[in-house]
GROMACS .gro file of C-alpha atoms in nm:
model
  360
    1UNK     CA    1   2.938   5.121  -4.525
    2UNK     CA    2   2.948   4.993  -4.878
    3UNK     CA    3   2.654   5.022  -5.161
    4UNK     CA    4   2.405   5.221  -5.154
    5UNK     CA    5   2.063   5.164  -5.016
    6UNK     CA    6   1.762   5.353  -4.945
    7UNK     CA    7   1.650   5.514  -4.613
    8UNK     CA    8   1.460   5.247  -4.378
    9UNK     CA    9   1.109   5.428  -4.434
   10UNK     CA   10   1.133   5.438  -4.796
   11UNK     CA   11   1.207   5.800  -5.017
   12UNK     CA   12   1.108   6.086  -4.852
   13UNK     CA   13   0.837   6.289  -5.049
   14UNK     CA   14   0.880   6.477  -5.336
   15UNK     CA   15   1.191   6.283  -5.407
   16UNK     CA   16   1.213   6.145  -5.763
   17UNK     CA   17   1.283   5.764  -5.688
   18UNK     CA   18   1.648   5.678  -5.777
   19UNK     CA   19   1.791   6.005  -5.766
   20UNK     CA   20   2.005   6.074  -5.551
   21UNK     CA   21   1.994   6.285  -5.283
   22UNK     CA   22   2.129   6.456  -4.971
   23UNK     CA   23   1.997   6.179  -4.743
   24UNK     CA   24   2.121   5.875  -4.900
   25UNK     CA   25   2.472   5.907  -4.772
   26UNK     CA   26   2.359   5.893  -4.380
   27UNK     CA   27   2.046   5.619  -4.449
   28UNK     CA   28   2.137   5.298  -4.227
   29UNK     CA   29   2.010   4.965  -4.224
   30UNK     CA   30   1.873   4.785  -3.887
   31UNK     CA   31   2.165   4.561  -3.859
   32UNK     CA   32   2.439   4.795  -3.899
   33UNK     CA   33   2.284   4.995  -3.647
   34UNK     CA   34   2.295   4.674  -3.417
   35UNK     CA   35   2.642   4.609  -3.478
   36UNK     CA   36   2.778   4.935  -3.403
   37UNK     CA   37   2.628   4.981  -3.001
   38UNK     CA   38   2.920   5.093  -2.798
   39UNK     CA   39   2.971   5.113  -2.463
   40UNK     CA   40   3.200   5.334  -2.279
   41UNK     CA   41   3.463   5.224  -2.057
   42UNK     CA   42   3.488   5.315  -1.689
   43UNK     CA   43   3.760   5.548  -1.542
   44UNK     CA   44   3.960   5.278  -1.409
   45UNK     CA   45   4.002   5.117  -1.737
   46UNK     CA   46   4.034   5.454  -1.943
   47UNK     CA   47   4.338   5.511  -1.686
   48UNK     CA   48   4.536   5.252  -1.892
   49UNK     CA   49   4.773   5.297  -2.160
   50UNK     CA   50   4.616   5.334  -2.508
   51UNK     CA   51   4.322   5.258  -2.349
   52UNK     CA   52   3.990   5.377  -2.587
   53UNK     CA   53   3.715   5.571  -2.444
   54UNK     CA   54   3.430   5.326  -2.545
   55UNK     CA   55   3.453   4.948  -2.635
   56UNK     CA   56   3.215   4.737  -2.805
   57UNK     CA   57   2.923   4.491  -2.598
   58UNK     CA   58   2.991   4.148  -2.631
   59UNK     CA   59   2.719   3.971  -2.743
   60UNK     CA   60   2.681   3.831  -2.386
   61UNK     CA   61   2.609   4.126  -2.259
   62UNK     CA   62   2.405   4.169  -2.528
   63UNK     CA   63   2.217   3.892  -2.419
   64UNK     CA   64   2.237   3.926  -2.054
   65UNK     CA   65   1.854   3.885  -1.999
   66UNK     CA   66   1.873   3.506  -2.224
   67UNK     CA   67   2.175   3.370  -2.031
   68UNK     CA   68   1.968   3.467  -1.687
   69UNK     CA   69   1.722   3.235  -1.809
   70UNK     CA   70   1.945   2.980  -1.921
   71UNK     CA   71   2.151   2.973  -1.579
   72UNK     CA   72   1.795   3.012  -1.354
   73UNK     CA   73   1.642   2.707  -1.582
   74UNK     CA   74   2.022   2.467  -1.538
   75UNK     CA   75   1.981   2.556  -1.148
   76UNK     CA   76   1.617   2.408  -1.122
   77UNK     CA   77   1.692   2.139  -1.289
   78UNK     CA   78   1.982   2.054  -1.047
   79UNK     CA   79   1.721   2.129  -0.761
   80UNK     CA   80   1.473   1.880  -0.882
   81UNK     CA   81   1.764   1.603  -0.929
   82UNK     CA   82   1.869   1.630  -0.618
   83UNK     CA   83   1.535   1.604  -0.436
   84UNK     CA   84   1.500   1.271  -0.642
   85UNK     CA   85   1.813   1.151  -0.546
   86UNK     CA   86   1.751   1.217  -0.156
   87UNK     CA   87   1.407   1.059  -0.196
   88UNK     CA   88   1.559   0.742  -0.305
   89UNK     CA   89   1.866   0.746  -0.117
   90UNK     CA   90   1.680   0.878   0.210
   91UNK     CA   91   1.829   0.670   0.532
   92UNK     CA   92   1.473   0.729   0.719
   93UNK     CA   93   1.224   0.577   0.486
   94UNK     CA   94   0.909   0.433   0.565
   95UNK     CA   95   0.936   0.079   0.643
   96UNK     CA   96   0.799  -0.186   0.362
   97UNK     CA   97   0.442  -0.243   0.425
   98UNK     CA   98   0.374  -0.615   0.629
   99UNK     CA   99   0.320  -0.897   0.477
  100UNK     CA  100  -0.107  -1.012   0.530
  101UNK     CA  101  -0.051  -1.364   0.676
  102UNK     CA  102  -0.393  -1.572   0.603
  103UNK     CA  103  -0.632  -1.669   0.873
  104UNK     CA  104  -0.558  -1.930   1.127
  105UNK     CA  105  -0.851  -2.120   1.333
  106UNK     CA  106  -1.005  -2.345   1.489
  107UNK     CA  107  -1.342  -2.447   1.595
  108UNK     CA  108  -1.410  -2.712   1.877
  109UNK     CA  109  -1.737  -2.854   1.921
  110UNK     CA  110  -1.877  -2.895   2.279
  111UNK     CA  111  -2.060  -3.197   2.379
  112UNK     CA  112  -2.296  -3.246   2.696
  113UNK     CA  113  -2.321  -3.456   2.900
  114UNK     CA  114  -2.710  -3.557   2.907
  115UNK     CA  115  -3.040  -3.340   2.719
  116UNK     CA  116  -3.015  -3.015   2.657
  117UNK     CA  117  -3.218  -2.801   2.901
  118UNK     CA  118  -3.471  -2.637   2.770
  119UNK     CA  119  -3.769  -2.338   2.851
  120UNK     CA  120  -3.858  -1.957   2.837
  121UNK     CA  121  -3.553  -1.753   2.699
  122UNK     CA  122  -3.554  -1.546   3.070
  123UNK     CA  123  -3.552  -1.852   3.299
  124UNK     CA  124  -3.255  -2.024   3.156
  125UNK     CA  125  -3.010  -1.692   3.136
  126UNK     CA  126  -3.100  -1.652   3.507
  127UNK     CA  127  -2.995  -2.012   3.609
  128UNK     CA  128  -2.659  -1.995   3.430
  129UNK     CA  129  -2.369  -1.808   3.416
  130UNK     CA  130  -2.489  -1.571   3.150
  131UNK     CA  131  -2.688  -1.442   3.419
  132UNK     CA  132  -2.456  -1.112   3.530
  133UNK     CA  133  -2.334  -1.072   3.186
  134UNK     CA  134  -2.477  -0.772   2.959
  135UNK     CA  135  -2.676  -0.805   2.659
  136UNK     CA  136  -2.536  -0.736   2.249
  137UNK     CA  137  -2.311  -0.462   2.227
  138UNK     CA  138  -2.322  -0.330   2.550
  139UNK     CA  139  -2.076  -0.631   2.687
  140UNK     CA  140  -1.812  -0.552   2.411
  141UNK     CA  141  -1.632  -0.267   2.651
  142UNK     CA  142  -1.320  -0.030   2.478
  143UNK     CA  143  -1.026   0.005   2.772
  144UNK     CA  144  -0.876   0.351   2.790
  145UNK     CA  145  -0.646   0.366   2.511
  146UNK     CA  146  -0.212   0.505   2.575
  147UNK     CA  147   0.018   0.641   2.308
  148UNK     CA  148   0.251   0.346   2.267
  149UNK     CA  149   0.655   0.405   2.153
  150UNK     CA  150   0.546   0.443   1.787
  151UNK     CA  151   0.171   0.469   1.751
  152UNK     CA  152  -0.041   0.794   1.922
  153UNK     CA  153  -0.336   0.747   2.088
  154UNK     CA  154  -0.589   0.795   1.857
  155UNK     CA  155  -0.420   0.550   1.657
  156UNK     CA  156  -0.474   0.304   1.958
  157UNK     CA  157  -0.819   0.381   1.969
  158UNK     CA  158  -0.848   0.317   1.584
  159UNK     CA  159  -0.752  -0.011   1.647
  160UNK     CA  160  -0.967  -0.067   1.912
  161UNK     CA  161  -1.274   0.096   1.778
  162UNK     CA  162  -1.225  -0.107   1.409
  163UNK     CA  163  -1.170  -0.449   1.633
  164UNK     CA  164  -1.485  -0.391   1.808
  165UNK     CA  165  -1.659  -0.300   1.462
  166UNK     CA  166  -1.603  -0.597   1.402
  167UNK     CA  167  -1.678  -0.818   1.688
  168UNK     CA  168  -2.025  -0.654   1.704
  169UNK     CA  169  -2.061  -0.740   1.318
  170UNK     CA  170  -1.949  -1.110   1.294
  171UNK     CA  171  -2.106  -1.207   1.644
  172UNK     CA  172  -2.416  -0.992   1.718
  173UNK     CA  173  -2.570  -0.909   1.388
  174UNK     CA  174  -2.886  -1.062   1.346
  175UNK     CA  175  -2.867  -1.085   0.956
  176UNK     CA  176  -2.534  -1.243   1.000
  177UNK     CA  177  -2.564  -1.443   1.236
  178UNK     CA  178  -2.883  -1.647   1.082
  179UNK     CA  179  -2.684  -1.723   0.764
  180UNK     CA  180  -2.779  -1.400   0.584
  181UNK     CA  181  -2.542  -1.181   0.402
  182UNK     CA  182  -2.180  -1.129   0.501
  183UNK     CA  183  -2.066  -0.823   0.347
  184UNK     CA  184  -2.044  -0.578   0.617
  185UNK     CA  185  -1.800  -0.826   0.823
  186UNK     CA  186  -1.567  -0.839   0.481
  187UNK     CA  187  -1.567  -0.483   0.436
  188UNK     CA  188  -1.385  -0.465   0.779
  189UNK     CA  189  -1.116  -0.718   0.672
  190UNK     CA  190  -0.743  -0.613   0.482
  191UNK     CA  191  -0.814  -0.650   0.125
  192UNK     CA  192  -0.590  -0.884   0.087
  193UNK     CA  193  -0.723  -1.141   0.315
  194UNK     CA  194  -1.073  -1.066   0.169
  195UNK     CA  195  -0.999  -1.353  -0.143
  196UNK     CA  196  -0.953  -1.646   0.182
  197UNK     CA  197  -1.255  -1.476   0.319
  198UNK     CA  198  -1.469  -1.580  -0.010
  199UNK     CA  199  -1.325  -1.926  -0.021
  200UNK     CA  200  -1.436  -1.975   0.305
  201UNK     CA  201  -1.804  -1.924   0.250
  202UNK     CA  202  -1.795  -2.018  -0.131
  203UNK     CA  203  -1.635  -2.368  -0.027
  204UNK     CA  204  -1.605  -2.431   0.353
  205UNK     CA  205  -1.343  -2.710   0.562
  206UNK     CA  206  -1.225  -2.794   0.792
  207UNK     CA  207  -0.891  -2.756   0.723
  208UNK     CA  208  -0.767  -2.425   0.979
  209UNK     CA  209  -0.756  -2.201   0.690
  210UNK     CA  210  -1.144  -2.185   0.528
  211UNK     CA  211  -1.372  -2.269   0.822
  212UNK     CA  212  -1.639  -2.008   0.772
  213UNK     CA  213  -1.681  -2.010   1.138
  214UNK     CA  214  -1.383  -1.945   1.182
  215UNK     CA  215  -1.473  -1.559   1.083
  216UNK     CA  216  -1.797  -1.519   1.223
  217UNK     CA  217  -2.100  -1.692   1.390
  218UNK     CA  218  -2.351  -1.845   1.224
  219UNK     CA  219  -2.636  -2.110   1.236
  220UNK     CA  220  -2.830  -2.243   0.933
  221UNK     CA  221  -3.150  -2.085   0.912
  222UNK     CA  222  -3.331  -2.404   0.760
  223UNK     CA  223  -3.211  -2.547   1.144
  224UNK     CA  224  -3.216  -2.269   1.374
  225UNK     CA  225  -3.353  -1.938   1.488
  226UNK     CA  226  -3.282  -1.716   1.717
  227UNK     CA  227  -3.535  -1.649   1.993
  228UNK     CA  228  -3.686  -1.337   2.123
  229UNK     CA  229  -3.421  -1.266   2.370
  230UNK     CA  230  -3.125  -1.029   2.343
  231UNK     CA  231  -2.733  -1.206   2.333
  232UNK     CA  232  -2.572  -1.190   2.641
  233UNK     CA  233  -2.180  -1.087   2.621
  234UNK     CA  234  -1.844  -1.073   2.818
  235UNK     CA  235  -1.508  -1.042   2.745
  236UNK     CA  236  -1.207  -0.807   2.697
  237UNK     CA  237  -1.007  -0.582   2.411
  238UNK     CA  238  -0.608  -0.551   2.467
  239UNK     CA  239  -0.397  -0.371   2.293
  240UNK     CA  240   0.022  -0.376   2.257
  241UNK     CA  241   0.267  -0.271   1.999
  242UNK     CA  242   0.420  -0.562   1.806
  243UNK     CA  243   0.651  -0.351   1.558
  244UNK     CA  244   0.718  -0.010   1.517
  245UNK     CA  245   0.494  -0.091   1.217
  246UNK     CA  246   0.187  -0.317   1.372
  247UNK     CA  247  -0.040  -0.272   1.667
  248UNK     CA  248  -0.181  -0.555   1.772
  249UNK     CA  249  -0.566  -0.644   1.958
  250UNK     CA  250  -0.673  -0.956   2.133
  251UNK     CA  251  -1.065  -0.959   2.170
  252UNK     CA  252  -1.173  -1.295   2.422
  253UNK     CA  253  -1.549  -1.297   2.456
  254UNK     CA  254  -1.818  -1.548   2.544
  255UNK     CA  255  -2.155  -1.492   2.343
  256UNK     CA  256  -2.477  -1.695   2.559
  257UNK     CA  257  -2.724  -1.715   2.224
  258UNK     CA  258  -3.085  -1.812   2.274
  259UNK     CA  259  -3.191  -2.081   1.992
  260UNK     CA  260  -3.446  -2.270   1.874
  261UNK     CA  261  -3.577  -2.493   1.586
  262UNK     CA  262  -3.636  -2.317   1.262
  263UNK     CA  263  -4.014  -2.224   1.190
  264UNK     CA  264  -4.083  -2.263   1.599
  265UNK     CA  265  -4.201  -1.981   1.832
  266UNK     CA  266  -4.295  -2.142   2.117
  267UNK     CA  267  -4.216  -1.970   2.444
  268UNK     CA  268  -4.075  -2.259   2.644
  269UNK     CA  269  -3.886  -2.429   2.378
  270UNK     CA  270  -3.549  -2.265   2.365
  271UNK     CA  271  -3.200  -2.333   2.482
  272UNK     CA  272  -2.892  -2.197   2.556
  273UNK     CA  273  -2.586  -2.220   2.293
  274UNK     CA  274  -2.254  -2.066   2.416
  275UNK     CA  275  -1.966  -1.958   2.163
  276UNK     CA  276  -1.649  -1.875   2.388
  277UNK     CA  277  -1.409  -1.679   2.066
  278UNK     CA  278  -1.067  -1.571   2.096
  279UNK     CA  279  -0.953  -1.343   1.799
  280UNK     CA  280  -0.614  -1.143   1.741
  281UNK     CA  281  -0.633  -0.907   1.525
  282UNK     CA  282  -0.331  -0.725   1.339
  283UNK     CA  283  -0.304  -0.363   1.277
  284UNK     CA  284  -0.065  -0.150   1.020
  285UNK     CA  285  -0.077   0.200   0.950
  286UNK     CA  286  -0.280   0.171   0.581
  287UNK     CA  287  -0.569  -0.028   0.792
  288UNK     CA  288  -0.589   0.212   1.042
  289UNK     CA  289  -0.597   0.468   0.807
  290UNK     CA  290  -0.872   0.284   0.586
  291UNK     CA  291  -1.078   0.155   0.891
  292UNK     CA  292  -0.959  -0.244   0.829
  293UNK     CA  293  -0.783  -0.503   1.038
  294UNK     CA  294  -0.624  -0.871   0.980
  295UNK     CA  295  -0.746  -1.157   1.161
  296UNK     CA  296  -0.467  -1.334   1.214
  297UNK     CA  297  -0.624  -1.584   1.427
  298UNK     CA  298  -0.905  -1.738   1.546
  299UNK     CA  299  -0.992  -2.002   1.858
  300UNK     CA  300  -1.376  -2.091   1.868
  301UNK     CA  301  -1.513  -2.329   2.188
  302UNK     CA  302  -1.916  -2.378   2.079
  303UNK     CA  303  -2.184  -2.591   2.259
  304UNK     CA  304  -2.390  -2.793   2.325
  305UNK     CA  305  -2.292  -2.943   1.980
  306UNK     CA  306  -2.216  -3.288   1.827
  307UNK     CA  307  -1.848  -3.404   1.815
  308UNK     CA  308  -1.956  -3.529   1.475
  309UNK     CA  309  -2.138  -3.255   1.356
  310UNK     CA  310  -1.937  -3.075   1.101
  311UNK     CA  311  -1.896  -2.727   1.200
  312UNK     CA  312  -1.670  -2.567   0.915
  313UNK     CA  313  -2.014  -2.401   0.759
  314UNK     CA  314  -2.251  -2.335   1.046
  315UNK     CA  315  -2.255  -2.399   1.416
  316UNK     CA  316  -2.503  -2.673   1.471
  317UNK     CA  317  -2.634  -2.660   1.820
  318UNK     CA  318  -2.777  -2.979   1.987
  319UNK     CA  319  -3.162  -2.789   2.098
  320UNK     CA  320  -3.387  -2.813   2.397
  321UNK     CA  321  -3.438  -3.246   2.489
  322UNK     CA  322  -3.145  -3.334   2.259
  323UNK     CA  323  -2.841  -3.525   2.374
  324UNK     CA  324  -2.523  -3.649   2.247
  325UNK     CA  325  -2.542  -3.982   2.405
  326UNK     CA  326  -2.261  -4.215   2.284
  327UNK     CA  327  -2.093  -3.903   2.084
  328UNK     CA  328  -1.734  -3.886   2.010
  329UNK     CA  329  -1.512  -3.744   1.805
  330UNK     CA  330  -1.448  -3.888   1.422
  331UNK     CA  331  -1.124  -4.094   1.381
  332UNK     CA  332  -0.815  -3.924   1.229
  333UNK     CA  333  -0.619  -4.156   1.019
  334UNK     CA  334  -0.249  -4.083   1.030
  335UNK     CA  335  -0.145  -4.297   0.702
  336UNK     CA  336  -0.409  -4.139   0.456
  337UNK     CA  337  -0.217  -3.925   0.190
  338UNK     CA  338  -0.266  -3.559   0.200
  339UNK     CA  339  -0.402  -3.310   0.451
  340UNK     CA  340  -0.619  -3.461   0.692
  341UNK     CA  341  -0.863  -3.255   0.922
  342UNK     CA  342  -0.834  -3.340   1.257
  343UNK     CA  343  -1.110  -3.376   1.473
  344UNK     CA  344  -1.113  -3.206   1.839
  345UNK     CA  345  -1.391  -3.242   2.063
  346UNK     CA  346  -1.456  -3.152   2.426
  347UNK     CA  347  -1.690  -3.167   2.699
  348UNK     CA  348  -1.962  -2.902   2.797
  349UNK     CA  349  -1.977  -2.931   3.191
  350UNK     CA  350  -2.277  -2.928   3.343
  351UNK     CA  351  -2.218  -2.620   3.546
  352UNK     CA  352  -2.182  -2.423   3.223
  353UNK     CA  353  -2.573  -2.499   3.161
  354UNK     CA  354  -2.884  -2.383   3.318
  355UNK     CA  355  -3.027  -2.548   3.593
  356UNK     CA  356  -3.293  -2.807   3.507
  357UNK     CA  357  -3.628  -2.653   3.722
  358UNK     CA  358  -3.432  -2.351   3.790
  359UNK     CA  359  -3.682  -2.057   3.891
  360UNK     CA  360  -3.621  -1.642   3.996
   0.00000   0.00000   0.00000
């Protein structure tokens, strides 16, 4: 030690400052103290030829509890880079979500042959075929729903349950089906079909792609009403596995609708209007998670109607005493540029409609 210093807690008392003293030659500062740790060797290493009885610490060691930190912070960091690497490079990912392919239909107008029958509600279900069926929801029956090779059962049931949400919405809800409001039905639908969903009822054709009826059922209210009788249903819900990524569910159900003229509420002046609709509906995990579906497609026979009547916006049934005498369907010309609609048409037989004088 070189110079001379004073102790670390100052002069002692009743020592003149500056003078010297018997303390002065053993005062040490902090870092000389630091410098001169020693350690002592172990017997193994004393053993050895001109071997010293203590050594100094490196400053490693001096710093053992530092380089812990150092080492324990390097290996998390490694820990975290490989769980990011194995998350990308993973050989069992998910598979890419499916692709939302837009709504197919079509919608076929029925024609009779002859008027219309017409009368109380009551008499004409029991004279036709509607007669055994069961009324709204009640005729919309789940099947028991099985685990397929990639889906569990109450994923199954999902489906079914949401497919039957929506049949029951877009075919038996009185709002709806008078030409009210349609939100409830688009809820149900894959967001991404919901923007072909708008242009369907914003701007309706023809065209297999925006036929509002296509969707749903619906009659123009400033036409027709429904009369005081419940809708009588039948049909079916299937279910298979089209992907180890899709479910798919095929609803085919025939709706028997009691209508009339708008603004009438006589009791003997209503008819029968059958909509026969065959929907498939598609299924991937994120719907049945968030309670939607796809339509992928859509196959609507309605009637009595007009083979001209257009039927992209509302149904338009031909009512009680009407007829479509002479009726056929609209020409299709195959040299006009750009898409062309093509009109179908078909035949209501007469079995399919109550029978004229019918009684209990």
């Amino acid at each position: 030690m070189t110079g001379r210093g004073d102790p670390p807690e100052g002069t002692p008392e009743g020592v003149p400052g500056g003078g010297e003293d018997e303390y002065r030659s053993v005062v040490f500062d902090e870092s000389f103290v630091r410098a001169a740790r020693l350690q002592e060797f172990s017997a193994r290493e004393r053993m050895g030829d001109h071997a010293r009885a203590v050594r100094s610490r490196h400053a490693w060691a001096r710093a053992g509890a530092s380089r812990q930190a150092v080492v324990l912070i390097l290996l998390i960091a490694l820990a975290f880079a490989a769980a990011v690497y194995m998350g990308v490079r993973h050989p069992y990912q998910a598979p890419p979500p499916q692709t939302v392919e837009p709504l197919r239909s079509s919608v076929v107008p029925l024609a009779p042959r002859g008027e219309v029958p017409g009368g109380a509600p009551e008499q004409l279900v029991r004279t036709s075929p509607a007669a055994e069926f069961r009324t709204g929801a009640e005729g919309i029956t789940l099947p028991g729903a099985r685990r397929t090779q990639s889906f569990s059962e109450s994923q199954v049931m999902s489906a079914l349950t949401t497919a039957k949400d929506y049949v029951v919405t877009s075919a038996l809800d009185p709002g709806v089906v008078t030409g009210g409001p349609v939100r409830m039905v688009r809820l149900l639908l894959d967001p991404a079909q919901q923007n072909q969903f708008d242009r369907s009822f914003e701007h309706p054709v023809d065209d297999g792609r925006h036929s509002a009826t296509g969707w749903l059922t619906r009659f123009n209210p400033a036409e027709v009403t429904l009369a005081d009788a419940p809708v009588r249903v039948r049909g079916t819900l299937t279910v298979v596995e089209r992907s180890p990524a899709t479910l798919e569910v095929t609803a085919d159900h025939i709706f028997v609708y009691a209508v009339q003229r708008a603004h009438e509420r006589g009791p003997d002046h209503a008819s029968l209007f059958t909509v026969r609709r065959e929907t498939r509906f598609r299924f991937d995990r994120g719907d049945l998670r968030d309670h939607h579906l796809e339509l992928v497609q859509s196959a609507v026979l309605a009637g009595p109607q007009s083979c001209a009547a257009n039927a992209s916006g509302y149904l338009r049934p031909l009512l009680a005493g009407q007829s479509a005498k002479g009726d056929a369907p609209a020409g299709t010309d195959p040299y006009a540029p750009g898409r062309t609609p093509v009109s179908l048409c078909g035949a209501l037989t007469p079995g399919s409609q109550p029978r004229m004088g019918g009684g209990s």
